[in-house]
XYZ file of N, CA and C in Angstrom:
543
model
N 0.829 -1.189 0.000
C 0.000 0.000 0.000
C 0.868 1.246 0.000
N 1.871 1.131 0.966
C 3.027 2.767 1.192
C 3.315 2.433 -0.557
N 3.692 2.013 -1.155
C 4.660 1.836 -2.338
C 4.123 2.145 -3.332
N 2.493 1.716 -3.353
C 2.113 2.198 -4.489
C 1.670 3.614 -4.599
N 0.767 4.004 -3.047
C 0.915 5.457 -2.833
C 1.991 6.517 -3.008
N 3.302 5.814 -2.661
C 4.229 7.053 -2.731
C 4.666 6.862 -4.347
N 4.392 5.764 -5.144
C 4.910 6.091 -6.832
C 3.186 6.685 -7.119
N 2.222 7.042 -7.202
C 1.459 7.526 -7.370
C 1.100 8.551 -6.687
N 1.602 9.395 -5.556
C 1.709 10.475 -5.475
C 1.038 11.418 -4.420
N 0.469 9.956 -3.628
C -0.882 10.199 -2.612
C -1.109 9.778 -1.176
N -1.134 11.143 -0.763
C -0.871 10.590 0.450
C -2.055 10.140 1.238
N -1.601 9.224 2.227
C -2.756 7.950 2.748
C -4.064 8.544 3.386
N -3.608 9.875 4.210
C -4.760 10.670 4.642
C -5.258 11.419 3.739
N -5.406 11.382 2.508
C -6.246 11.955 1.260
C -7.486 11.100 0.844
N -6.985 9.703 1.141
C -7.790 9.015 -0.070
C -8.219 7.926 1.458
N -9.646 7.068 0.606
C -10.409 6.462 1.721
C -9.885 4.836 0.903
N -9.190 3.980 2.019
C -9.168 3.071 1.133
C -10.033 1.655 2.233
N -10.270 0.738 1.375
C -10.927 -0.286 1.689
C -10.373 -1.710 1.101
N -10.491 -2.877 2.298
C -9.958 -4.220 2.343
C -10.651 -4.988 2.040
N -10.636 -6.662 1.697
C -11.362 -7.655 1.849
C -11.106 -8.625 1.538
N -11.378 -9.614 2.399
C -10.800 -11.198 1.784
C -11.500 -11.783 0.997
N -12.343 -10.931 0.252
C -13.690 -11.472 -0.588
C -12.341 -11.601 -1.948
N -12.829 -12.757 -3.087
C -12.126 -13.026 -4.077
C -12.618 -11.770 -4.703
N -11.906 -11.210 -5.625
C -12.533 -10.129 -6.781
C -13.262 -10.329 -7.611
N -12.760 -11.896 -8.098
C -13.799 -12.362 -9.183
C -15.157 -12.298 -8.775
N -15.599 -12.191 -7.589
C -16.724 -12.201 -6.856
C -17.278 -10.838 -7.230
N -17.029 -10.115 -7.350
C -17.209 -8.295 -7.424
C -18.472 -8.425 -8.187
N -19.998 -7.654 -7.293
C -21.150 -7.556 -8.091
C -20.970 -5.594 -8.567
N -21.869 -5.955 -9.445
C -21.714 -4.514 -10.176
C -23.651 -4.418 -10.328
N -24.447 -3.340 -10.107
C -25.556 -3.071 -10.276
C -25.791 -1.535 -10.716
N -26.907 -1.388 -11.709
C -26.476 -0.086 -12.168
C -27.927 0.435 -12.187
N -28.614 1.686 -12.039
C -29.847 1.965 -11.977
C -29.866 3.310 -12.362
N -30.712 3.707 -13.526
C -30.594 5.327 -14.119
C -32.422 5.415 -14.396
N -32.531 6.997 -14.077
C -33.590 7.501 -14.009
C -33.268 9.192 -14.272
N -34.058 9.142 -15.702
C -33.997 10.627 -15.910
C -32.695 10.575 -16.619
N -32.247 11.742 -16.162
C -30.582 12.074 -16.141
C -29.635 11.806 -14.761
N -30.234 10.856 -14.448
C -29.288 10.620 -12.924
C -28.812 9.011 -13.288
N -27.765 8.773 -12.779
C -27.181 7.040 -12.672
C -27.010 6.748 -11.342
N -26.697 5.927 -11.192
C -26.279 5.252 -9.626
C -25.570 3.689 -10.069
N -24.664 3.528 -9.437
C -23.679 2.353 -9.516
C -23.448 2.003 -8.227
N -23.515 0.621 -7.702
C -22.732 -0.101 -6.519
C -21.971 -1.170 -7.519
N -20.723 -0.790 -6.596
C -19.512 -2.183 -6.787
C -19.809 -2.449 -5.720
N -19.766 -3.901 -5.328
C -19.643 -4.684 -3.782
C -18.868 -5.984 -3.994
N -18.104 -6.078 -2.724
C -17.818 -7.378 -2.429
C -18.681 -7.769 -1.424
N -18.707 -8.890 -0.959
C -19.152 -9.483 0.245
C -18.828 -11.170 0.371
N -18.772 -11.055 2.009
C -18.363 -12.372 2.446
C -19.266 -12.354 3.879
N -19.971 -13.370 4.057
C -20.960 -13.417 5.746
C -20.895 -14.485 6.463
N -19.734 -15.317 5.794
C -19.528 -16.944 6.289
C -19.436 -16.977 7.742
N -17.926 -15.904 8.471
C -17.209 -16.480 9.195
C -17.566 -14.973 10.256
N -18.644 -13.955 9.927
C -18.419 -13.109 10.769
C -19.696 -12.156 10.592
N -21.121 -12.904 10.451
C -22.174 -11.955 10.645
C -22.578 -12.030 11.636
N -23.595 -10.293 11.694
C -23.615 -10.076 13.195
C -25.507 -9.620 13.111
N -25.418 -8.793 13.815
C -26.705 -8.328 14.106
C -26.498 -7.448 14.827
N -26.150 -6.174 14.885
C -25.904 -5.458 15.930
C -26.756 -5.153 16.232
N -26.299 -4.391 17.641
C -26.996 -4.208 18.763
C -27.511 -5.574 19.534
N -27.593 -6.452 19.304
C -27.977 -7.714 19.901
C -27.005 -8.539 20.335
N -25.682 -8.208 20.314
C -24.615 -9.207 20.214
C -23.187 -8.852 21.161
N -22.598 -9.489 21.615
C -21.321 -8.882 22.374
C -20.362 -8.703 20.753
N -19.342 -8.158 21.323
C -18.206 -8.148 20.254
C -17.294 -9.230 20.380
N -16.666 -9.706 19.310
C -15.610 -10.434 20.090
C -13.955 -9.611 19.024
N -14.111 -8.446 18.886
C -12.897 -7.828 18.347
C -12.293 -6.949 19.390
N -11.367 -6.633 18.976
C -10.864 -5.489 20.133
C -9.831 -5.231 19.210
N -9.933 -3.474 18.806
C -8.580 -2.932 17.969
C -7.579 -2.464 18.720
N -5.838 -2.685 18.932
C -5.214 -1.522 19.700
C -3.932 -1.571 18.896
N -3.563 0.100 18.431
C -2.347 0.582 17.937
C -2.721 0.108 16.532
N -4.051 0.319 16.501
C -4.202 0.306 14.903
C -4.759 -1.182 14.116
N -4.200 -2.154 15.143
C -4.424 -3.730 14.464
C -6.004 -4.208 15.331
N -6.448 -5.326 14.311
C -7.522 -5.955 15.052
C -7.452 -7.096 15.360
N -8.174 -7.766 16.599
C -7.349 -8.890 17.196
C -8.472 -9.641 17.860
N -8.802 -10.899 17.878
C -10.252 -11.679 18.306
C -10.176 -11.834 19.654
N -10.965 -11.734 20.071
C -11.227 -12.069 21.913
C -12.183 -13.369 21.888
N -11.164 -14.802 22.519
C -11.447 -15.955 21.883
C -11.674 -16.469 23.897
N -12.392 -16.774 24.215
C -12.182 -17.163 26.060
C -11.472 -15.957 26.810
N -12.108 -14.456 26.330
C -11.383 -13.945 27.528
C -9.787 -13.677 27.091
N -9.543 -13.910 26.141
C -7.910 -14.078 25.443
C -8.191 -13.183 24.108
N -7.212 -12.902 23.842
C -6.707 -12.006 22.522
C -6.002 -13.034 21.529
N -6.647 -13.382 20.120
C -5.586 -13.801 19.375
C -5.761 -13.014 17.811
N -5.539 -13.838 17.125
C -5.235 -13.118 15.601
C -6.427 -13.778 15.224
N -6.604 -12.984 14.017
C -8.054 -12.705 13.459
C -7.532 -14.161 12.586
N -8.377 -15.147 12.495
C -8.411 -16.100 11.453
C -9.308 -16.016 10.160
N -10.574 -15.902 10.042
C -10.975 -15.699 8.533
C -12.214 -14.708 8.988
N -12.380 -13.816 8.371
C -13.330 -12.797 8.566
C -13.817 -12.496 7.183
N -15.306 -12.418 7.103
C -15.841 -11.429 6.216
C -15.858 -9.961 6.112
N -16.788 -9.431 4.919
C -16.957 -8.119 4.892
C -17.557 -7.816 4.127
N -18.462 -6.880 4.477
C -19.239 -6.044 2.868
C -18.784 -4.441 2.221
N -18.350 -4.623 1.350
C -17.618 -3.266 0.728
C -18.353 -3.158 -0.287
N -18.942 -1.514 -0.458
C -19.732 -1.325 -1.113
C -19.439 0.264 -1.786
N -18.964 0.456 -3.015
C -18.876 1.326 -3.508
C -19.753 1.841 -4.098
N -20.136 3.152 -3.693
C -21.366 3.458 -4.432
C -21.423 5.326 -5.423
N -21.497 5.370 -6.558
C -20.826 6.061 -7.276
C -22.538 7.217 -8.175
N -22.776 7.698 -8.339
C -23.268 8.784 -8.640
C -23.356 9.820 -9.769
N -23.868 10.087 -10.651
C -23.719 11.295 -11.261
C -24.413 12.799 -10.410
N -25.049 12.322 -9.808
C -25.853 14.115 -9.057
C -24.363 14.317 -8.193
N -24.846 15.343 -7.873
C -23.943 16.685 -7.240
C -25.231 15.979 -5.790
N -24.384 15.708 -5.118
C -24.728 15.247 -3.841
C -24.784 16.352 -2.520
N -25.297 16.743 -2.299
C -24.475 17.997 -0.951
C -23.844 16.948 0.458
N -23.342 17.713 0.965
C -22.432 16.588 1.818
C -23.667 16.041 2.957
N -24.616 16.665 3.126
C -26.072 15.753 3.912
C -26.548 14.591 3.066
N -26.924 15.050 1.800
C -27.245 13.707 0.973
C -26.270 13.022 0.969
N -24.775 13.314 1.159
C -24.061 12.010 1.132
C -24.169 11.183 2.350
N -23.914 11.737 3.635
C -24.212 11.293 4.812
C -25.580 10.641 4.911
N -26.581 11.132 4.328
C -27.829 10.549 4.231
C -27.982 9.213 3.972
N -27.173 9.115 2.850
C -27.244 7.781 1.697
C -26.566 7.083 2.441
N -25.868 6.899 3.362
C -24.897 5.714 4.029
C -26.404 5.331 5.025
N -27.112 5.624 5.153
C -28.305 4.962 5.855
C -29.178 4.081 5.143
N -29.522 5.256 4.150
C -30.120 4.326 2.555
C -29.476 3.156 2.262
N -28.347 3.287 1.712
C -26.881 2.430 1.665
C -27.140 0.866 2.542
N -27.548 1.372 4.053
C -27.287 0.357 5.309
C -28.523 -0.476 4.968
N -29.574 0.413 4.523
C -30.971 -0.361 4.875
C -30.811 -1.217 3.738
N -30.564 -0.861 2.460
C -30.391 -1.963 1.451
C -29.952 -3.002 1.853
N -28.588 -2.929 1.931
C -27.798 -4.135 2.666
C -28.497 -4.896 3.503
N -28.442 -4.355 4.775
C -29.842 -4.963 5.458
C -30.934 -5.795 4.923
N -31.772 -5.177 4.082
C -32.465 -5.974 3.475
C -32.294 -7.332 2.728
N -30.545 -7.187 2.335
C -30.321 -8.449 0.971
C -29.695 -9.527 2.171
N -29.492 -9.169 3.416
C -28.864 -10.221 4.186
C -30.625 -10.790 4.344
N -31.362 -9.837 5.112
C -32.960 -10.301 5.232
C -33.546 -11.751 4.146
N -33.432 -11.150 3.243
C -33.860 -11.971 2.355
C -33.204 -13.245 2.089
N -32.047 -13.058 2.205
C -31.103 -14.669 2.213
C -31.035 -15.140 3.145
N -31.378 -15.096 3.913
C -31.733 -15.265 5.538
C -30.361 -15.562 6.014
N -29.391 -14.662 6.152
C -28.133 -14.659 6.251
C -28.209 -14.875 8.055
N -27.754 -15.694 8.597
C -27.954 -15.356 10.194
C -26.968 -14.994 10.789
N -26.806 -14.797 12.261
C -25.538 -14.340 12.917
C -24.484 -15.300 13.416
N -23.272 -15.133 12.910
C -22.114 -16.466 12.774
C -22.328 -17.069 14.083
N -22.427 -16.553 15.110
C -22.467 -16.246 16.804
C -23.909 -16.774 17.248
N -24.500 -16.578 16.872
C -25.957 -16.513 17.281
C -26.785 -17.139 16.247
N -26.779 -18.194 15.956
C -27.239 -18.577 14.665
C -29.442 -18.401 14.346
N -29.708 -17.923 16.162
C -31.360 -18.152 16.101
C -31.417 -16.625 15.240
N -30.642 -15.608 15.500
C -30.669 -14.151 14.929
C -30.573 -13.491 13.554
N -31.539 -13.092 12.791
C -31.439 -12.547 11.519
C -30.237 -12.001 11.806
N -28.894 -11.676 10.850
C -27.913 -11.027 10.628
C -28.415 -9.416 9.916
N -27.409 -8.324 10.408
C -28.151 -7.643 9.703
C -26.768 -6.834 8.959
N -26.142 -7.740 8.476
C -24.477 -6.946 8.253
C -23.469 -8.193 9.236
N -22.139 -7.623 8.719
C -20.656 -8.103 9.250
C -20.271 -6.807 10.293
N -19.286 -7.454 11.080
C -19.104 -6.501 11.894
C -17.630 -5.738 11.181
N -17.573 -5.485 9.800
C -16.662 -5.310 9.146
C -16.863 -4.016 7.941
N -18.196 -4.169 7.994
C -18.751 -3.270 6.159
C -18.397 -1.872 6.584
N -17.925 -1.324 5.321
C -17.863 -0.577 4.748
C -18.765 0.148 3.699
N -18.633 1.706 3.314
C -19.323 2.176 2.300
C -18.425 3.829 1.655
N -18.718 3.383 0.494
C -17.776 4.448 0.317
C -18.782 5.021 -0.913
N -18.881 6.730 -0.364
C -20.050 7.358 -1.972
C -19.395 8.373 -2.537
N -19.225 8.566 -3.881
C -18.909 9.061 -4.474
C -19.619 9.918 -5.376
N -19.532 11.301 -5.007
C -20.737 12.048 -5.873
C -19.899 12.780 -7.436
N -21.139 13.027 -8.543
C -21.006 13.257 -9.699
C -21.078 14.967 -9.436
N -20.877 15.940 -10.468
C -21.374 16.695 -11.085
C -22.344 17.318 -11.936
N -23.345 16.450 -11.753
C -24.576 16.639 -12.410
C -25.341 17.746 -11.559
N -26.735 17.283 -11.525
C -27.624 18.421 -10.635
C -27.208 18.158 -9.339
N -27.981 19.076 -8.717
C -27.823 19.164 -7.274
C -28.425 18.127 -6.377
N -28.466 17.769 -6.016
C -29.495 16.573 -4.886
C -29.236 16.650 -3.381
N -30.049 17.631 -2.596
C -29.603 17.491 -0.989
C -30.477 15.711 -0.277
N -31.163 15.017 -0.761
C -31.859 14.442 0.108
C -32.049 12.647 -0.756
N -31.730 11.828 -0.001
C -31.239 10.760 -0.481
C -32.081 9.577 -0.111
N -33.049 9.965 1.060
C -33.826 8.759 1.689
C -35.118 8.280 0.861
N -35.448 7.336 1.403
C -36.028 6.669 0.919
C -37.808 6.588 -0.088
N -37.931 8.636 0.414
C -39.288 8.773 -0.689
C -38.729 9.169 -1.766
N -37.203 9.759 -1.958
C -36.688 10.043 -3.444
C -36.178 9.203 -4.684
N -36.543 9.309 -5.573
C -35.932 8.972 -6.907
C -34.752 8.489 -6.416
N -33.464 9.095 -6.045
C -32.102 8.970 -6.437
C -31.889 7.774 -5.024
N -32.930 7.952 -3.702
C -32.151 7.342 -2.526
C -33.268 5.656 -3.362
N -34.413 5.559 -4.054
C -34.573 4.334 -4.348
C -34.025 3.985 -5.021
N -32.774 4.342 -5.878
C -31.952 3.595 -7.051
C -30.892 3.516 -6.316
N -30.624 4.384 -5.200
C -29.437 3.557 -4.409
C -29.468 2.296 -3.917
N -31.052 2.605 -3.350
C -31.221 1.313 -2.723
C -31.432 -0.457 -3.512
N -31.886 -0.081 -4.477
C -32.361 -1.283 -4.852
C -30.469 -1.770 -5.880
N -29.596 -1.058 -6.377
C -28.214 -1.204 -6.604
C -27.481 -1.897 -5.547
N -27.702 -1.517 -3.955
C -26.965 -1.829 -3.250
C -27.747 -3.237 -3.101
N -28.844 -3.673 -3.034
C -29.101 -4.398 -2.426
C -29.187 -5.611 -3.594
N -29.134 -5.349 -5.005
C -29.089 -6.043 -6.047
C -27.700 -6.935 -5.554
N -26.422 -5.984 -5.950
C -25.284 -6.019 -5.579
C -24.360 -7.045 -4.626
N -25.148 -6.416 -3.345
C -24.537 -6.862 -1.735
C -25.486 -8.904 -2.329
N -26.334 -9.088 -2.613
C -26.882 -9.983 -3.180
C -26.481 -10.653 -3.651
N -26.295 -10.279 -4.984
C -25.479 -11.195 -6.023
C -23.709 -11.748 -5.079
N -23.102 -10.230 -4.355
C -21.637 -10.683 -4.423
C -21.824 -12.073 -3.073
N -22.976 -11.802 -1.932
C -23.106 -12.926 -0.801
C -23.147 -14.474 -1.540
N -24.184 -14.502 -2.748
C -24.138 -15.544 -2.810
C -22.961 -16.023 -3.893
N -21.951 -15.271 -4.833
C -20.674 -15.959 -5.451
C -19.990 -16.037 -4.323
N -19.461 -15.399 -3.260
C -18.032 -15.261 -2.173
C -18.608 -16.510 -1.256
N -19.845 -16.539 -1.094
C -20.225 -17.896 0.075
C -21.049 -19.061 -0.382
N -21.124 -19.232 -1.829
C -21.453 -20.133 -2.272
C -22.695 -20.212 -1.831
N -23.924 -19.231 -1.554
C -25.277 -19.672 -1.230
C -26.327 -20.637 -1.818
N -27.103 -21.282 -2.100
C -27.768 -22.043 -2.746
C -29.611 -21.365 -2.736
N -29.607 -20.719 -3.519
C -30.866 -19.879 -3.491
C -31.920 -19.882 -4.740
């Protein structure tokens, strides 16, 4: 990561970057246009080894000095296989920075929903709908087009987020975990 940043020119607190042990070949792509507006999610996802349900659940991570580390009996060890949902989500409107903040809710509830529907449960808790990894990510990226302050769920632009992300987070759960659906 330092190596390719410093021959490309960028430094690490500029740019938002994101991980995953999801294969790439896995990578869903969903695309939804209305009007003159687009909306794109890239996602990976993986829910094998680490869905949760928050708010319902203890943790068993603990980050310090930057690294993350499993709390296995009361003990600290190294993370063995973890999922994640990474979800890029890309735009032509001119977003204001509320609609962007907005849309990471929009964003959540999709997701939410595509674990719902696959009845993804909690790695931990297996009686518990999952509602996410204790890992996801979202990253939005706004266009230059029109303006758009408001992203939820009675607008045009926050239902093509939603139904992208949740197309997406969908398709990539069941290539990365082999679902049978």
């Amino acid at each position: 990561r330092e190596m390719v940043l410093r021959k490309i020119g960028v430094r690490e607190e500029d740019i938002a970057l994101l991980s995953t042990g999801a294969d790439m070949d896995n990578l869903a792509i969903a695309k939804e246009e209305f009007d003159e507006f687009y909306v794109v999610a890239f996602t990976t996802a993986g829910a094998k080894y680490n869905a949760v349900r928050l708010g319902d659940e203890e943790s068993d991570y603990i980050e310090k000095d930057f690294k993350t580390y499993r709390i296995v009996d009361g003990k600290i060890s190294e993370i063995k296989k973890v999922g994640t949902v990474n979800i890029i989500l890309i735009t032509n409107a001119n977003l204001t920075d509320g609609a962007m903040a907005r849309s990471i809710i929009t964003i959540t509830e999709a997701k939410t929903n595509a674990f719902q529907e696959l009845d993804i449960r909690s790695t931990k808790h297996p009686e518990l709908q999952a509602t996410g990894t204790g890992t996801d990510n979202v990253i939005v990226v706004k266009g230059y087009g029109r303006g758009v302050r408001y992203t939820g769920g009675h607008t045009k632009i926050g239902e093509m987020m939603a139904k992208v992300v949740k197309r997406s987070v969908r398709e990539a759960l069941i290539k990365q975990d082999k679902l049978d659906v």
